Short mmCIF file of C-alpha atoms and ligand atoms in Angstrom, two decimals:
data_model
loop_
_atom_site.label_atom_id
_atom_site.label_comp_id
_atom_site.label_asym_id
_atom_site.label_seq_id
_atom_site.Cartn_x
_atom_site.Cartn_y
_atom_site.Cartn_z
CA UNK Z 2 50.54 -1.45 6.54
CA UNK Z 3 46.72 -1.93 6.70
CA UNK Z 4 45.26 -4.58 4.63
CA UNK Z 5 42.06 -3.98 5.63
CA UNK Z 6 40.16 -4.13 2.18
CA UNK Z 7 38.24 -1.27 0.82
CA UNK Z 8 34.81 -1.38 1.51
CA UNK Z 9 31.65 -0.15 -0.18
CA UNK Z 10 28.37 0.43 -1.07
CA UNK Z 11 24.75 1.74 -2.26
CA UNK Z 12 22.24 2.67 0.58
CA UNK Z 13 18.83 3.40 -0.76
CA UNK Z 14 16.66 6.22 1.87
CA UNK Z 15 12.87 5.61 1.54
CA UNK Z 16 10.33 6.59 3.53
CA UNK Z 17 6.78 8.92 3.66
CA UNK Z 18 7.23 12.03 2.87
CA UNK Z 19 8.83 15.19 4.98
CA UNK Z 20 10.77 12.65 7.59
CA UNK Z 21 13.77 14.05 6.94
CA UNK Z 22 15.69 11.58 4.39
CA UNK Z 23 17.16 14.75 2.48
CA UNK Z 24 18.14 15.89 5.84
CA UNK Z 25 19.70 12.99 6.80
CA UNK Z 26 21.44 12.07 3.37
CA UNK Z 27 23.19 15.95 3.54
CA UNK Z 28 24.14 14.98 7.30
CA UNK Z 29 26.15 11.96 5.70
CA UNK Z 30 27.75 13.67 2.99
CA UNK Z 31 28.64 17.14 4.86
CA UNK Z 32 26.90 19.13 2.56
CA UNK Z 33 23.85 20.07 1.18
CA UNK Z 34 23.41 17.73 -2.27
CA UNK Z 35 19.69 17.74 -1.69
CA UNK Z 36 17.06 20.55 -0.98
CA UNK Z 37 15.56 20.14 2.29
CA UNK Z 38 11.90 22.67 3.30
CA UNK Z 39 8.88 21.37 5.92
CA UNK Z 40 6.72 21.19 2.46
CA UNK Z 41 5.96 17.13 1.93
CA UNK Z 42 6.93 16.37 -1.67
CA UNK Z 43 10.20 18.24 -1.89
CA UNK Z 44 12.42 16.04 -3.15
CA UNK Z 45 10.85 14.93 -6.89
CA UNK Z 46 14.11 12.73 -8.42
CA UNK Z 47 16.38 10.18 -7.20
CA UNK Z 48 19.35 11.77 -6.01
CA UNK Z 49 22.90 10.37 -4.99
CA UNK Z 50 24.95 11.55 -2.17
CA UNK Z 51 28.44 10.59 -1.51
CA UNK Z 52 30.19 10.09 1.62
CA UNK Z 53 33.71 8.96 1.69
CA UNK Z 54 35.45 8.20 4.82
CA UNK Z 55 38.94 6.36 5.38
CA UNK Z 56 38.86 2.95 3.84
CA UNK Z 57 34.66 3.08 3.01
CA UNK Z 58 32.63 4.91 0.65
CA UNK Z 59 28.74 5.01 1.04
CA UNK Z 60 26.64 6.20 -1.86
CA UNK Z 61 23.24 7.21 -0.49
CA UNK Z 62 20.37 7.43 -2.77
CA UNK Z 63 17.83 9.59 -1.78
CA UNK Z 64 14.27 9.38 -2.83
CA UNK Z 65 10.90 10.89 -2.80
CA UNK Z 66 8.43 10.56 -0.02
CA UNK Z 67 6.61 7.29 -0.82
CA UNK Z 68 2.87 8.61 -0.98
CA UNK Z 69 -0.23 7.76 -3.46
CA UNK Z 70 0.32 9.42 -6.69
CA UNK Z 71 -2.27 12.40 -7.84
CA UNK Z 72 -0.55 13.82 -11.02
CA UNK Z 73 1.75 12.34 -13.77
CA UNK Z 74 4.35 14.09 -11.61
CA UNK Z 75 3.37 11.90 -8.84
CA UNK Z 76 3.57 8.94 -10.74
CA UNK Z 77 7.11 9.58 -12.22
CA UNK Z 78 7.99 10.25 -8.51
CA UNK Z 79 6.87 7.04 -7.22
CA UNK Z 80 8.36 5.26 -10.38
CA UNK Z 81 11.71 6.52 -9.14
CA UNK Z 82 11.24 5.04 -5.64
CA UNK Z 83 10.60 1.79 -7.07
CA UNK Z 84 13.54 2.15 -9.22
CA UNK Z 85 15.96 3.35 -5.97
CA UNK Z 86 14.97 -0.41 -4.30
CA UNK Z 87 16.73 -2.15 -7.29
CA UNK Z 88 20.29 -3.44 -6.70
CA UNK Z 89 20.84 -1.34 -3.70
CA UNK Z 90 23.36 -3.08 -1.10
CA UNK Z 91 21.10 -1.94 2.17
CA UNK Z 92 17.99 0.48 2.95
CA UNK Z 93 17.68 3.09 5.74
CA UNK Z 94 13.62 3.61 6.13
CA UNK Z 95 13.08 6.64 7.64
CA UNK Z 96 9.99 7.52 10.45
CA UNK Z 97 9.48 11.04 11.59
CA UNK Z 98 9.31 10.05 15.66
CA UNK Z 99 7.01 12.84 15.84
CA UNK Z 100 4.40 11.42 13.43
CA UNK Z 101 4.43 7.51 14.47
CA UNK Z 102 1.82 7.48 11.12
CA UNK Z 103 5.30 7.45 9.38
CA UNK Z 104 6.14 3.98 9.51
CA UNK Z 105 2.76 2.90 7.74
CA UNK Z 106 4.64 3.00 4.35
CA UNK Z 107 7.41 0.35 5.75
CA UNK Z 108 6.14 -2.75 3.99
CA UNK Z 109 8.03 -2.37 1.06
CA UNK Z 110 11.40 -2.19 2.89
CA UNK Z 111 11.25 -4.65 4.98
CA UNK Z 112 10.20 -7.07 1.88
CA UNK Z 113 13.63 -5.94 0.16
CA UNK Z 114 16.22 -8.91 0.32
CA UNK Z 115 19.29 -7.08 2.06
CA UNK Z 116 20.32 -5.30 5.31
CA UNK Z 117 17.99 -3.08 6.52
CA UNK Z 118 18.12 -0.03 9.03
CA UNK Z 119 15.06 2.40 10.28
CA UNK Z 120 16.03 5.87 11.62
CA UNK Z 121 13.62 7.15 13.77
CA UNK Z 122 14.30 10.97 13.49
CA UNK Z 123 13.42 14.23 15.09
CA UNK Z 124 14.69 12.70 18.42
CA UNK Z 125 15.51 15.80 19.51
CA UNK Z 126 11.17 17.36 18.73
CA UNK Z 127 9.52 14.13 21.07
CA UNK Z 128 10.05 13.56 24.87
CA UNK Z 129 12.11 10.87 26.37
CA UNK Z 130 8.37 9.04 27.58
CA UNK Z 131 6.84 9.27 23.87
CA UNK Z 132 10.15 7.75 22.13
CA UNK Z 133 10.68 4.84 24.50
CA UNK Z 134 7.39 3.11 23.65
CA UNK Z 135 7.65 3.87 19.76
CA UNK Z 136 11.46 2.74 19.46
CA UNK Z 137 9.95 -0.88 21.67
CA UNK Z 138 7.23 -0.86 18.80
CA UNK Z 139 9.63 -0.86 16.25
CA UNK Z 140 12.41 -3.22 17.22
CA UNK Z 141 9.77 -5.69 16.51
CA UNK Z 142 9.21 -4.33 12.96
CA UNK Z 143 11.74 -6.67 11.17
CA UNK Z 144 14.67 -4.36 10.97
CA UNK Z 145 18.51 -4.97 11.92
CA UNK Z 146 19.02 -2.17 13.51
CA UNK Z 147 16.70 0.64 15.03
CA UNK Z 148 18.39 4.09 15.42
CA UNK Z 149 16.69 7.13 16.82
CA UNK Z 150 18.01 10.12 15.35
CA UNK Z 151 18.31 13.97 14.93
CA UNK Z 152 19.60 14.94 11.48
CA UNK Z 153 19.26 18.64 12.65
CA UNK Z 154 21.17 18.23 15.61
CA UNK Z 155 23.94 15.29 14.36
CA UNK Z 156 22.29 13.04 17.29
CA UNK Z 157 23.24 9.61 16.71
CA UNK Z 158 24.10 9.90 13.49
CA UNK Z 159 27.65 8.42 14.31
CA UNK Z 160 26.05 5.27 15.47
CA UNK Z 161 23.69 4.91 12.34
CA UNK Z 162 26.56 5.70 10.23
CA UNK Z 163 28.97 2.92 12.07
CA UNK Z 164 26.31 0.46 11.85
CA UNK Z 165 26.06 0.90 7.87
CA UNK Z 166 29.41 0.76 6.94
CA UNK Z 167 29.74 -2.51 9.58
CA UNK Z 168 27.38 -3.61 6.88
CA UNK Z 169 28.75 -2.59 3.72
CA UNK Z 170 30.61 -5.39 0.78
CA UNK Z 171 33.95 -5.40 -0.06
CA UNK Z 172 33.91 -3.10 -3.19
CA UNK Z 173 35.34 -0.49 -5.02
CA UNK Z 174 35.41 3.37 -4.72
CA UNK Z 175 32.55 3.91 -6.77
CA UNK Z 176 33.33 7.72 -7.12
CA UNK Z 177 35.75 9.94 -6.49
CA UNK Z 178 36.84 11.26 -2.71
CA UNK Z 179 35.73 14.78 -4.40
CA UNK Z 180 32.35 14.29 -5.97
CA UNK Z 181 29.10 14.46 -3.30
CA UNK Z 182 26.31 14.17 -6.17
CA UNK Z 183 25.56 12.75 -9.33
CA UNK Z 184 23.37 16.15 -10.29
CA UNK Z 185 24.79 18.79 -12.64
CA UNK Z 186 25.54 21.87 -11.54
CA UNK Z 187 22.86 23.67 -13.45
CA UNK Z 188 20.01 20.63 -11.62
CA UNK Z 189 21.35 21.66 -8.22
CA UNK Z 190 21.12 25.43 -8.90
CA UNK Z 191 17.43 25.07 -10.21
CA UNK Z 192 16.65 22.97 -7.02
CA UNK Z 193 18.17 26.07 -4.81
CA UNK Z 194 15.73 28.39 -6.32
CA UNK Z 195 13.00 25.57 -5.88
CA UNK Z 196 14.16 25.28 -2.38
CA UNK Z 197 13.88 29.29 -1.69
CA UNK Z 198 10.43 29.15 -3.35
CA UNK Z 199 8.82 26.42 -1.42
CA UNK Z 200 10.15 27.73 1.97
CA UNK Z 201 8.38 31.28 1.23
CA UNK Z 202 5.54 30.18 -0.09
CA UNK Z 203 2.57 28.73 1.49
CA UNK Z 204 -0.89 26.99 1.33
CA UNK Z 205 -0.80 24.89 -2.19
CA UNK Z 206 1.43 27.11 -4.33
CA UNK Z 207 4.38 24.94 -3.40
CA UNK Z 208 3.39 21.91 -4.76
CA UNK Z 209 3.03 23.83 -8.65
CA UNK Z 210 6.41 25.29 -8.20
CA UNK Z 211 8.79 23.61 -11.29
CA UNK Z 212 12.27 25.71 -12.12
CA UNK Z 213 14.06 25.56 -15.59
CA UNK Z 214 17.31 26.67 -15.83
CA UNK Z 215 17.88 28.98 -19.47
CA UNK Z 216 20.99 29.88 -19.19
CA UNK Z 217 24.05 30.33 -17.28
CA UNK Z 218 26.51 32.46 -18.97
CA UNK Z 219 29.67 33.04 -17.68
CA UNK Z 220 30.89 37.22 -18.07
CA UNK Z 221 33.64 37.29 -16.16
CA UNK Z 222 36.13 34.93 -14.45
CA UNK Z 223 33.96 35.30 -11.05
CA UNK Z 224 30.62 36.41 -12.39
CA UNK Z 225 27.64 34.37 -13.89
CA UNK Z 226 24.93 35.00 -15.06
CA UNK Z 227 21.90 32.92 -14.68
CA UNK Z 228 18.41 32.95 -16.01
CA UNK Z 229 15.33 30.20 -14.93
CA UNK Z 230 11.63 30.09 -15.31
CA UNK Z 231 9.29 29.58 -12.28
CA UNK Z 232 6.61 27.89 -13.22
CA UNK Z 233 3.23 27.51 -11.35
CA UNK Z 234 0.17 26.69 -11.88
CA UNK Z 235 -2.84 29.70 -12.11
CA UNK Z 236 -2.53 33.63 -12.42
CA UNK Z 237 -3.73 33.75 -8.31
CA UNK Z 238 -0.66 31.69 -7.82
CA UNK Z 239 2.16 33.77 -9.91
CA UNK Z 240 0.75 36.96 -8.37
CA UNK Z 241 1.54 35.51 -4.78
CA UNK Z 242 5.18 34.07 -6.20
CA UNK Z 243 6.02 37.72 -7.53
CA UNK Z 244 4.52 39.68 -4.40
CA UNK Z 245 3.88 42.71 -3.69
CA UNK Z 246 6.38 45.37 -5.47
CA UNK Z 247 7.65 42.19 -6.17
CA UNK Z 248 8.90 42.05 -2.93
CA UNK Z 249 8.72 37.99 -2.43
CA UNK Z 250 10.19 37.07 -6.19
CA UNK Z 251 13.10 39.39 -4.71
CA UNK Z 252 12.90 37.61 -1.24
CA UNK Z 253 13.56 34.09 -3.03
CA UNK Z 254 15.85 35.68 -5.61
CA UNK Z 255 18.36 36.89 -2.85
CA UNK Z 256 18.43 33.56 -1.01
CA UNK Z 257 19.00 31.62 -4.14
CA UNK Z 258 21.42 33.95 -5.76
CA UNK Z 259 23.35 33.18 -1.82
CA UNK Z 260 23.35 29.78 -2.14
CA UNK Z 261 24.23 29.46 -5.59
CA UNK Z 262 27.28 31.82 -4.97
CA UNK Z 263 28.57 29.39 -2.58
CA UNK Z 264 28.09 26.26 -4.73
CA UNK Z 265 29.61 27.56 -7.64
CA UNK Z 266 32.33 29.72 -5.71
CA UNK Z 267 31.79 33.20 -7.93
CA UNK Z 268 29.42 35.92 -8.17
CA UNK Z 269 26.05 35.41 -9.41
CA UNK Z 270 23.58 37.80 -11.44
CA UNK Z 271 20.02 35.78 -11.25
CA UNK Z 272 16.91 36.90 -13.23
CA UNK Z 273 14.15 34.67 -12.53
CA UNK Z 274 10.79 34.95 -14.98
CA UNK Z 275 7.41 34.01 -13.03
CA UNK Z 276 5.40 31.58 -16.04
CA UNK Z 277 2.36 30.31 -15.45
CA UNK Z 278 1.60 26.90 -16.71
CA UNK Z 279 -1.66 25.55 -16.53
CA UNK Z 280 -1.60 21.51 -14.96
CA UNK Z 281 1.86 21.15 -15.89
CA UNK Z 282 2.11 17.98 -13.31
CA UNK Z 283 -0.16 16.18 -15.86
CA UNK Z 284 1.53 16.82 -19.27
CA UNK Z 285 4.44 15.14 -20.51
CA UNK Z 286 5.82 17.96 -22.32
CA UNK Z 287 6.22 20.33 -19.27
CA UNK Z 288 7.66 16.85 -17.12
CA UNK Z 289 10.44 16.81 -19.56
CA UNK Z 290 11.21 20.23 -19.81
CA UNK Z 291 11.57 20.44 -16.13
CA UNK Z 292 13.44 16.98 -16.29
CA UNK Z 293 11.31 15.05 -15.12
CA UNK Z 294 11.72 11.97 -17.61
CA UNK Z 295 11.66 8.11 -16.68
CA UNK Z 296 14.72 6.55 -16.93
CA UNK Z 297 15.36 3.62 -20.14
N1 GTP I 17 13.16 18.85 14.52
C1 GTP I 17 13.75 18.23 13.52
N2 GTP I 17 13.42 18.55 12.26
C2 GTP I 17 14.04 17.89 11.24
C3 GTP I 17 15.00 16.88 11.48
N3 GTP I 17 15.42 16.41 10.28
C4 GTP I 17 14.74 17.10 9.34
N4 GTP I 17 13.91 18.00 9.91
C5 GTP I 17 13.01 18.95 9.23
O1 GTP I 17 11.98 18.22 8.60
C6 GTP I 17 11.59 18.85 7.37
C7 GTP I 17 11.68 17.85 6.23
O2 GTP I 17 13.05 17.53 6.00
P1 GTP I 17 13.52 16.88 4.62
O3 GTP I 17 14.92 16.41 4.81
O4 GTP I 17 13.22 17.78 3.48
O5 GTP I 17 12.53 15.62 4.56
P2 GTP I 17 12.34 14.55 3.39
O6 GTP I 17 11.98 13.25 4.02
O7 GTP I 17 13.52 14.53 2.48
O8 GTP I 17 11.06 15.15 2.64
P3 GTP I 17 10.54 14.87 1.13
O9 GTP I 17 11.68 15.09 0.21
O10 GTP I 17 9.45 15.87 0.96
O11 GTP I 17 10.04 13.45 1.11
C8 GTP I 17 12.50 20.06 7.21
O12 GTP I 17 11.83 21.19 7.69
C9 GTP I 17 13.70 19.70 8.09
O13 GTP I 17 14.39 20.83 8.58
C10 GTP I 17 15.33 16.57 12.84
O14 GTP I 17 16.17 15.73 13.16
N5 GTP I 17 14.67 17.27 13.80
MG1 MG I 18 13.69 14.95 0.49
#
């Protein structure tokens, strides 16, 4: 019989934004728990994903690029890094090897009293002669262990993941061997439609995208039916959202409506209503509508 006692533990993911911590987090779990586009800023909340292996369960916590707040939303972003360092039982900073300006946000990692890991991903976007000198840079950063990285590819990420759970208490199975996420269903199916949105959009009508979910009414035993505002932020914007003919609200309706099929394993009828909401980043009502709310 093996004695070897269970082990466990939380791993928070910080770093600037659009390194790839989503992308790496997904990679760990085997699925997509969080929404992953080239836009900076696309991950908003603190989100946990689960990976469970023989004998060791890691519960990532992803988080949202660590930048210097412009909006309210911005703020309540950066609140919920801070709140991701607390308690955690190791961190995994992330640098984007192709933008060595990455690791200028490490400070507050390395100050955090537990074991620490850097990725250095996008292995697989620099040269052999331009990651050399940048991994010898930052095996002098303070770090345990350095790790270059592809989460697109699934370079290294045995090693990194080997290395964490070396590191990980004695400790219970937090969740169970089924569940990759702490977010509802209805939170992951407005962040699929967010997703679709900022990866057809361009320029700085990304950044005012917010979804909220209406309804989702079930008809049949495989058929749903689901309704969600987009909001953005001026007229110019929601006439570039809904397209020409409507042709791009269709475009992002039809990859969402795909995704969300898949999640939730039945047919899905999606009506999605363009709203425009003037500097809805800045006003508490609109935060918490969109869930956006600091926790107690
Ligand atoms: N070439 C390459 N691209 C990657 C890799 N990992 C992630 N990306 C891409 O980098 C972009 C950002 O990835 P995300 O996982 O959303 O990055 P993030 O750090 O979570 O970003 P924020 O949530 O905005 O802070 C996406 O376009 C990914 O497809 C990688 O290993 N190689
Ligand atoms: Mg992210």
């Amino acid at each position: 019989m093996d004695n070897k006692a269970f082990r466990s533990g939380f791993v928070a993911i910080l770093g600037a934004p659009n390194v790839g911590k989503s992308s790496i987090m997904n990679r760990f779990v085997g699925e997509k728990v969080a929404i992953v586009s080239n836009r900076p800023q696309t991950t908003r909340t603190k989100i946990l994903g689960v990976a469970s292996r023989e004998g060791v369960q890691v519960v990532f916590v992803d988080t949202p690029g660590i930048h210097r707040p412009r909006t309210r939303l911005g703020e309540y972003m950066m609140s919920t890094v801070k709140e991701a360092e607390e308690g955690v039982d190791a961190v995994l900073f992330v640098v984007d090897a192709t933008r060595p300006g990455t690791m200028d946000s490490m400070g507050e990692a390395l100050k955090m009293n537990c074991p620490k890991f850097l990725a250095v991903n996008k292995m697989d976007a620099v040269k052999a002669d331009a990651l050399m000198p940048l991994l010898q840079k930052l095996n002098d950063a303070g770090f345990d262990e350095v790790v270059p990285v592809s989460a697109l590819r699934g370079k290294n990420m045995d090693t990194l993941w080997d290395l964490i759970c070396e590191k990980m208490p004695e400790g219970p199975k937090y969740f169970p061997d089924d569940m990759m996420t702490d977010q509802p269903e209805q939170v992951m199916c407005a962040e699929i439609i967010r997703e679709k949105a900022l990866r057809s959009l361009s320029e700085e009508v990304p950044h005012g995208i917010g979804v909220e979910m209406l309804a989702m009414n079930k008809l049949s035993e495989d058929l749903m039916e689901i309704h969600a505002n987009v909001y953005c932020e001026k007229e110019s914007h929601k006439s570039i959202i809904i397209g020409k003919h409507a042709s791009m609200l269709k475009k992002i309706g039809t990859e969402a409506r795909q995704d969300i099929e898949r999640l939730i394993g039945m047919r899905v009828m999606l009506q999605l209503w363009v709203k425009v909401r003037e500097d809805w980043r800045n006003k508490t009502g609109d935060l918490k509508t969109l869930g956006y709310v600091k926790e107690d």
